[in-house]
Short mmCIF file of C-alpha atoms in Angstrom, two decimals:
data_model
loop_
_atom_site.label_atom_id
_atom_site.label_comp_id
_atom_site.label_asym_id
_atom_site.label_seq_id
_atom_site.Cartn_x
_atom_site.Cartn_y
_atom_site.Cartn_z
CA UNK Y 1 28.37 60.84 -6.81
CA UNK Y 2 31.27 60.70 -9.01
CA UNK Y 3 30.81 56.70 -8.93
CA UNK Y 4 27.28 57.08 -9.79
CA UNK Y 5 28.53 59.16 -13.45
CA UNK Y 6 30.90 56.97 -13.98
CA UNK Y 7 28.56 54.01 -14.02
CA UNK Y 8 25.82 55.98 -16.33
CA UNK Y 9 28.55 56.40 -18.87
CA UNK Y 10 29.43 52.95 -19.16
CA UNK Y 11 26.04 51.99 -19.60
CA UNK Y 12 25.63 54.72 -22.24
CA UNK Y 13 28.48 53.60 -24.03
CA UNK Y 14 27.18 49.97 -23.91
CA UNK Y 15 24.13 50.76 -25.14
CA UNK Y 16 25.35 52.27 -28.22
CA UNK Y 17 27.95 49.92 -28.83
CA UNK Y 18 24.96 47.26 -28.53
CA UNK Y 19 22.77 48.82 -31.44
CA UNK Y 20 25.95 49.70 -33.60
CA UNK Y 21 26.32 45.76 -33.49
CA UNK Y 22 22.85 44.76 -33.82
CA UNK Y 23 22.91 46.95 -36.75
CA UNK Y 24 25.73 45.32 -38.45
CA UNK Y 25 24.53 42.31 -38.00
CA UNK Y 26 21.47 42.72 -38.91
CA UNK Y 27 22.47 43.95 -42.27
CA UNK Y 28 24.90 41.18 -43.12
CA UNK Y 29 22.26 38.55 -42.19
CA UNK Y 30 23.77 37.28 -38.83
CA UNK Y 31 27.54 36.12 -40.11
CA UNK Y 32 29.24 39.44 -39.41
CA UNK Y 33 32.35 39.09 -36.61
CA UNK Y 34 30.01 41.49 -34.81
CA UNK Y 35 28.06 38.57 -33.62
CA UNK Y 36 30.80 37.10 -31.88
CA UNK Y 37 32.32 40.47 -30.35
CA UNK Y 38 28.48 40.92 -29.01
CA UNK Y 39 28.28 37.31 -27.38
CA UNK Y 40 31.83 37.78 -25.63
CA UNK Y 41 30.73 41.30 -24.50
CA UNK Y 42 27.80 40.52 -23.48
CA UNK Y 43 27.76 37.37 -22.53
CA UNK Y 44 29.18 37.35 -19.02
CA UNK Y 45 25.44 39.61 -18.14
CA UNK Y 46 23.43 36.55 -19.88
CA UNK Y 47 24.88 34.56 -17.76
CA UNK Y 48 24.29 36.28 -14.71
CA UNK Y 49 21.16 36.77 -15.53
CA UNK Y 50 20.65 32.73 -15.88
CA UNK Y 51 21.87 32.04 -12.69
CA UNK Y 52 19.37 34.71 -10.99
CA UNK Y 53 16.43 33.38 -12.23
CA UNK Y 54 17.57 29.44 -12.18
CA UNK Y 55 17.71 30.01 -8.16
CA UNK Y 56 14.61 31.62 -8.15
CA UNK Y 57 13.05 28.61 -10.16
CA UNK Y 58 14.85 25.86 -8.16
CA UNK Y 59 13.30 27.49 -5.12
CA UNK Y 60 9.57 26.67 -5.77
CA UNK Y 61 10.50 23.25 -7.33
CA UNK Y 62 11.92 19.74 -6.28
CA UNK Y 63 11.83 19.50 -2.15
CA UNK Y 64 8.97 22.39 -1.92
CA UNK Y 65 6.62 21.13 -3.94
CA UNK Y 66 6.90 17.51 -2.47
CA UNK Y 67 6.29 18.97 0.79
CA UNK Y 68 3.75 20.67 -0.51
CA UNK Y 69 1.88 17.54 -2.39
CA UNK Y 70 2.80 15.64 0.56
CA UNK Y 71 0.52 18.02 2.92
CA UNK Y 72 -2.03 17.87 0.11
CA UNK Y 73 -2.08 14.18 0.33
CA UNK Y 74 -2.33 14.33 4.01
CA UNK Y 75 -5.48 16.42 4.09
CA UNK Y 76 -7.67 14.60 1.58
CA UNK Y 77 -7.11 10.78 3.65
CA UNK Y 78 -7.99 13.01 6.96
CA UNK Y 79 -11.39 14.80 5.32
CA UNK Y 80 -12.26 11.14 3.56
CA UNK Y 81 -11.72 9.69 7.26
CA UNK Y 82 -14.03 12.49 8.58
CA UNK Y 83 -16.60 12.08 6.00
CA UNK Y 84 -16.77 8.18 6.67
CA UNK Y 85 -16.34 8.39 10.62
CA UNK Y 86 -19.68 10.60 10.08
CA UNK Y 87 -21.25 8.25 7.72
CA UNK Y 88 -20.88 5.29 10.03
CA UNK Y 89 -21.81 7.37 13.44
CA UNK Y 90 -25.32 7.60 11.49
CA UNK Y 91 -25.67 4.30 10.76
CA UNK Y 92 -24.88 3.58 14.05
CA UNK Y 93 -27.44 5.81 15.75
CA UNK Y 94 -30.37 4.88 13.22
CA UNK Y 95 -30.27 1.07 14.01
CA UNK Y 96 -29.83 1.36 17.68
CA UNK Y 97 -33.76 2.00 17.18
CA UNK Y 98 -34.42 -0.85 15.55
CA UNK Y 99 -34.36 -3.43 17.92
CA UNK Y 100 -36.84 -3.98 20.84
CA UNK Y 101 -35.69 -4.48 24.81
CA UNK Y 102 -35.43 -8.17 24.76
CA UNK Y 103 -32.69 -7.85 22.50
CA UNK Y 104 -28.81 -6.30 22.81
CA UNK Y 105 -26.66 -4.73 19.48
CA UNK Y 106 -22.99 -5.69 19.51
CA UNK Y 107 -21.59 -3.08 16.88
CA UNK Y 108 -18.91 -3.82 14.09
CA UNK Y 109 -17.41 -3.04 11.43
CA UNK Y 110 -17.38 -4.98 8.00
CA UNK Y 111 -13.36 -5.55 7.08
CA UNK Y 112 -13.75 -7.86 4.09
CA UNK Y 113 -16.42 -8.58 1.39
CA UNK Y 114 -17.04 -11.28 -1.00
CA UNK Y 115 -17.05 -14.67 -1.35
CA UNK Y 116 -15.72 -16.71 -4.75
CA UNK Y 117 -19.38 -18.51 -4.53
CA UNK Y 118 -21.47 -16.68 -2.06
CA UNK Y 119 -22.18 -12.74 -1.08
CA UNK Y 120 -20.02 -12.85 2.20
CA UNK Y 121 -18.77 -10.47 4.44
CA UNK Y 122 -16.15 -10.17 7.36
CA UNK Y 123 -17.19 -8.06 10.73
CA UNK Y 124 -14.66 -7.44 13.20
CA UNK Y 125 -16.49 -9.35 16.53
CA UNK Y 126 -16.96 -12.74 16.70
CA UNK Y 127 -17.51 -14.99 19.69
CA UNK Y 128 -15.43 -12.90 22.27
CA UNK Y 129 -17.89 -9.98 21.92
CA UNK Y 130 -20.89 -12.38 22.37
CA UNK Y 131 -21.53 -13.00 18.86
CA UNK Y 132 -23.00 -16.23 17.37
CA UNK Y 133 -23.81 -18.43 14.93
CA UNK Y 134 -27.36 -17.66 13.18
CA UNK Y 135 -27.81 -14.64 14.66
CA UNK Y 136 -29.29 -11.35 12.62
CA UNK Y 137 -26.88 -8.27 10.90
CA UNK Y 138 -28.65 -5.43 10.36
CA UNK Y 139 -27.39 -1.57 9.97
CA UNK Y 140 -29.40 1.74 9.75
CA UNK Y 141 -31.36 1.05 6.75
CA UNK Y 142 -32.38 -2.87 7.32
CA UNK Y 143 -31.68 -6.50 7.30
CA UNK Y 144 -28.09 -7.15 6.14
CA UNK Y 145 -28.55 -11.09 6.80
CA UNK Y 146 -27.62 -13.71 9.10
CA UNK Y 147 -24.26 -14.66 10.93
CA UNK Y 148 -22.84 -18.22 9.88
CA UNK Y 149 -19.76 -18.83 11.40
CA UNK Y 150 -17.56 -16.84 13.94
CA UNK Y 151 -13.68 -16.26 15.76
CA UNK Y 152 -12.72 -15.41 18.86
CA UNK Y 153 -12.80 -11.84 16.74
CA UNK Y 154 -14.70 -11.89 13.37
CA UNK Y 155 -17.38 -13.48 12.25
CA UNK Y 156 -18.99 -13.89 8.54
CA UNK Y 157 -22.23 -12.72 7.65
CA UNK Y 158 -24.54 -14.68 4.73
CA UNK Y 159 -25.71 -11.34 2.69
CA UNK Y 160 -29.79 -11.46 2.40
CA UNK Y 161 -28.76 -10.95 -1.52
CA UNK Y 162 -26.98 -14.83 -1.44
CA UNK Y 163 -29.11 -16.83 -3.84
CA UNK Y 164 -28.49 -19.00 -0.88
CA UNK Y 165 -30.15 -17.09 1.66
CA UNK Y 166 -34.45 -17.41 2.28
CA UNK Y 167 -36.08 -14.78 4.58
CA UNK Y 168 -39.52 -15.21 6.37
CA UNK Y 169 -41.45 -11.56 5.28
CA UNK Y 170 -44.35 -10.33 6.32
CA UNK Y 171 -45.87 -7.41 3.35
CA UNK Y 172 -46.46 -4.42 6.10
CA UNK Y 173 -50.01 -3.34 6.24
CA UNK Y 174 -52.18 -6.14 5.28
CA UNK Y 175 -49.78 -8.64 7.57
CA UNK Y 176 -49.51 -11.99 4.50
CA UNK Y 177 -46.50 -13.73 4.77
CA UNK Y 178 -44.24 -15.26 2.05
CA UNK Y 179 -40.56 -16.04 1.54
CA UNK Y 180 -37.49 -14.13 0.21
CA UNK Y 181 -34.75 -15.25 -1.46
CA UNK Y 182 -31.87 -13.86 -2.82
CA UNK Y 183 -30.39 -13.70 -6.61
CA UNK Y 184 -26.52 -13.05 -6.40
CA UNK Y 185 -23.59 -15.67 -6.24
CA UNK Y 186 -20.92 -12.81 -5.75
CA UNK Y 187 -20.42 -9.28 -4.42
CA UNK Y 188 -20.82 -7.71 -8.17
CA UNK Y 189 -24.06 -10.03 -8.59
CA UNK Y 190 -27.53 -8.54 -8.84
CA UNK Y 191 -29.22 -7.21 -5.27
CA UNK Y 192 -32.72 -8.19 -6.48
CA UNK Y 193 -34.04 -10.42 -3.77
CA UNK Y 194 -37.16 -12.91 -5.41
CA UNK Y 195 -40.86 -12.40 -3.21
CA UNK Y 196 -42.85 -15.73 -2.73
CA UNK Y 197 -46.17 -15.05 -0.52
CA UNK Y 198 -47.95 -18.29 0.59
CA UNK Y 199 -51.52 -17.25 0.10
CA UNK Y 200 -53.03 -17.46 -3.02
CA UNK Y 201 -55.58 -15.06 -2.23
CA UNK Y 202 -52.74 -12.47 -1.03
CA UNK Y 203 -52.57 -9.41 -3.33
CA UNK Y 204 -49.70 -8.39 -4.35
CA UNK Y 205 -48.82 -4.78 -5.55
CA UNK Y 206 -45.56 -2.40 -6.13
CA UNK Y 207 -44.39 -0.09 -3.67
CA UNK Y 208 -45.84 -2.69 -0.48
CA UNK Y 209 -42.76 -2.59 1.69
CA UNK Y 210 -41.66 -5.96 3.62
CA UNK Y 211 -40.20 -6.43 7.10
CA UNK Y 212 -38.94 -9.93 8.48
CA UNK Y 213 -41.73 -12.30 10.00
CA UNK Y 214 -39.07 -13.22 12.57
CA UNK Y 215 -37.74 -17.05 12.99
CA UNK Y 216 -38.69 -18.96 16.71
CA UNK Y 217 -36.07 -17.95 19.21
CA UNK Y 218 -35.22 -14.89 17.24
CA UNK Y 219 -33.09 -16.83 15.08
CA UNK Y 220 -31.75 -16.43 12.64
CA UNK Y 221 -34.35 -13.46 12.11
CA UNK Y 222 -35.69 -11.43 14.79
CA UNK Y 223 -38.97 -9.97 13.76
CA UNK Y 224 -40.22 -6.22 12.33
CA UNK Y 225 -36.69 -5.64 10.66
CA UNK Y 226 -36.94 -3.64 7.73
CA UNK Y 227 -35.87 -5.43 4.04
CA UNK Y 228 -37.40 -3.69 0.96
CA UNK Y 229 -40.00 -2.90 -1.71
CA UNK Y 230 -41.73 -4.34 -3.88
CA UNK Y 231 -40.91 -3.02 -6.89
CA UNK Y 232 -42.43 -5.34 -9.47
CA UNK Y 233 -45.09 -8.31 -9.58
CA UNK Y 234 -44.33 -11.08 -11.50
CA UNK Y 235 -46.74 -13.25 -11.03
CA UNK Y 236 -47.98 -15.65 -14.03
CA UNK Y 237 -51.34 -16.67 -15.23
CA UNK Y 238 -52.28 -19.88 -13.49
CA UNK Y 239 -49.93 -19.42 -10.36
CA UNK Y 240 -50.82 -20.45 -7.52
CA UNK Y 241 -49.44 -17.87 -5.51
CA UNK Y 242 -48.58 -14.15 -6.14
CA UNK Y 243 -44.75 -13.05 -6.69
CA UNK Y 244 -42.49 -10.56 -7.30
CA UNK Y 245 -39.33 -7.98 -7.59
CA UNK Y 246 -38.19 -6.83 -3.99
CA UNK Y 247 -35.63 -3.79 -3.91
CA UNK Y 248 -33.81 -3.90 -0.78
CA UNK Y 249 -33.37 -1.24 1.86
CA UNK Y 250 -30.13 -1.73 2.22
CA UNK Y 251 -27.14 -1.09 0.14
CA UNK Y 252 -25.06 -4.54 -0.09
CA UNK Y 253 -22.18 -3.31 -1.57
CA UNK Y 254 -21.81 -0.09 0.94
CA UNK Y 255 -21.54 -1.43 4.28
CA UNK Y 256 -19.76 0.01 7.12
CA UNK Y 257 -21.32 -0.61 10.99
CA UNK Y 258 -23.46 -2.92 11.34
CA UNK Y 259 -24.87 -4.47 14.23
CA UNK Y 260 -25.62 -8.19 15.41
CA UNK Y 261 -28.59 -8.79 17.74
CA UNK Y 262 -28.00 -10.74 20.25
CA UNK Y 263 -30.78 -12.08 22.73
CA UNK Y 264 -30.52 -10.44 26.54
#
């Protein structure tokens, strides 16, 4: 109890002492000796004071909040793995109902794109998987294109968009048939594909969608896979057959599973 006084006192005096000084100080504009006799008094407490909250800064600072960025980090690459497992498990289950009995899927996943000349891309089977050359790539939306050359584990698939690569289509509903070709000599080219049907007497309109007439054998097409739209006619006076602006089904520069078919 007595302790407790003795401290309240102190503290009282202090305070006083404090506002005499300010006082002064304040009167003679800041260059009074009371300035000084004010920082040595109190300046042992500011100091104090410094140190408290410095430790309480440092504490939620440097190690903590790499820890805590680091765990950040962590959780966005495992939702984006999540969200494209998911994406590709769809794929996967739409164009396992694409293909008829007589043919097999081997499933894979694209691990490179683009070729300096040519819209390429790299799948992860090849040959050891039963893959082979000029054999159809599809995934849940369409045709993707053709296989051209294969490893023991990868092989490289010629894009439908290649403005090397002609598909046999037949227009769904009225049945004419007519050849596709693609427009793009590169991964960041256009994904137009070019319609050609043989029949002069074929009509021809937007929004007729176009499946692959299939190829003998089954390759390097299979039949009835799905490729695209028509999305604009083109044809000029005095042609002698009708053509036009396809839209493809499938995304060229998003691909994830695919699937090769490969005869039973």
């Amino acid at each position: 109890m007595l302790e407790s006084r003795r401290t309240r006192v102190v503290l009282t005096v202090l305070l006083v002492v404090a506002i005499a000084l300010i006082t002064i100080d304040f009167r003679d504009g800041g260059n009074s000796s009371a300035h000084g006799i004010g920082g040595r008094l109190f300046g042992p407490v500011e100091r104090v004071t410094g140190d408290v909250t410095g430790f309480f800064r440092g504490a939620t600072s440097g190690g903590e909040v790499a820890n805590l960025q680091k765990q950040n980090d962590e959780l966005r690459a495992e939702l984006a793995q999540a969200q494209t497992s998911n994406t590709n498990a769809g794929q996967l289950a739409k164009l396992l109902h694409l293909t008829g009995a007589k043919y097999r899927v081997v499933t894979g996943t694209v691990i490179a794109a683009g070729g300096e000349y040519a819209d390429t891309v790299t799948i992860n089977v090849g040959s050891a998987a039963g893959v082979g050359v000029n054999e159809t790539v599809l995934n849940g939306d369409g045709l993707v294109g053709t296989v051209t050359s294969v490893t023991s584990g990868t092989a490289t698939v010629q894009l439908a968009s290649d403005a090397g690569a002609t598909v046999g289509v037949r227009v769904a509903g009225n049945g004419q048939i007519g050849a596709l070709s693609g427009t793009a000599s590169s991964m960041t080219g256009s994904t137009s594909l070019r319609l050609t049907l043989f029949s002069a007497n074929a009509a021809l309109q937007p929004g007729q969608e176009l499946v692959t007439f299939g190829s003998v054998g089954g390759r390097p097409y299979v039949p009835g896979i799905p490729v695209g739209v028509v999305s604009e006619v083109t044809t000029q006076p005095g042609s002698l057959t009708p053509t036009g602006i396809v839209k493809p089904f499938v995304d060229f520069t998003g691909l994830g599973v695919v699937g090769v078919v490969v005869s039973r």
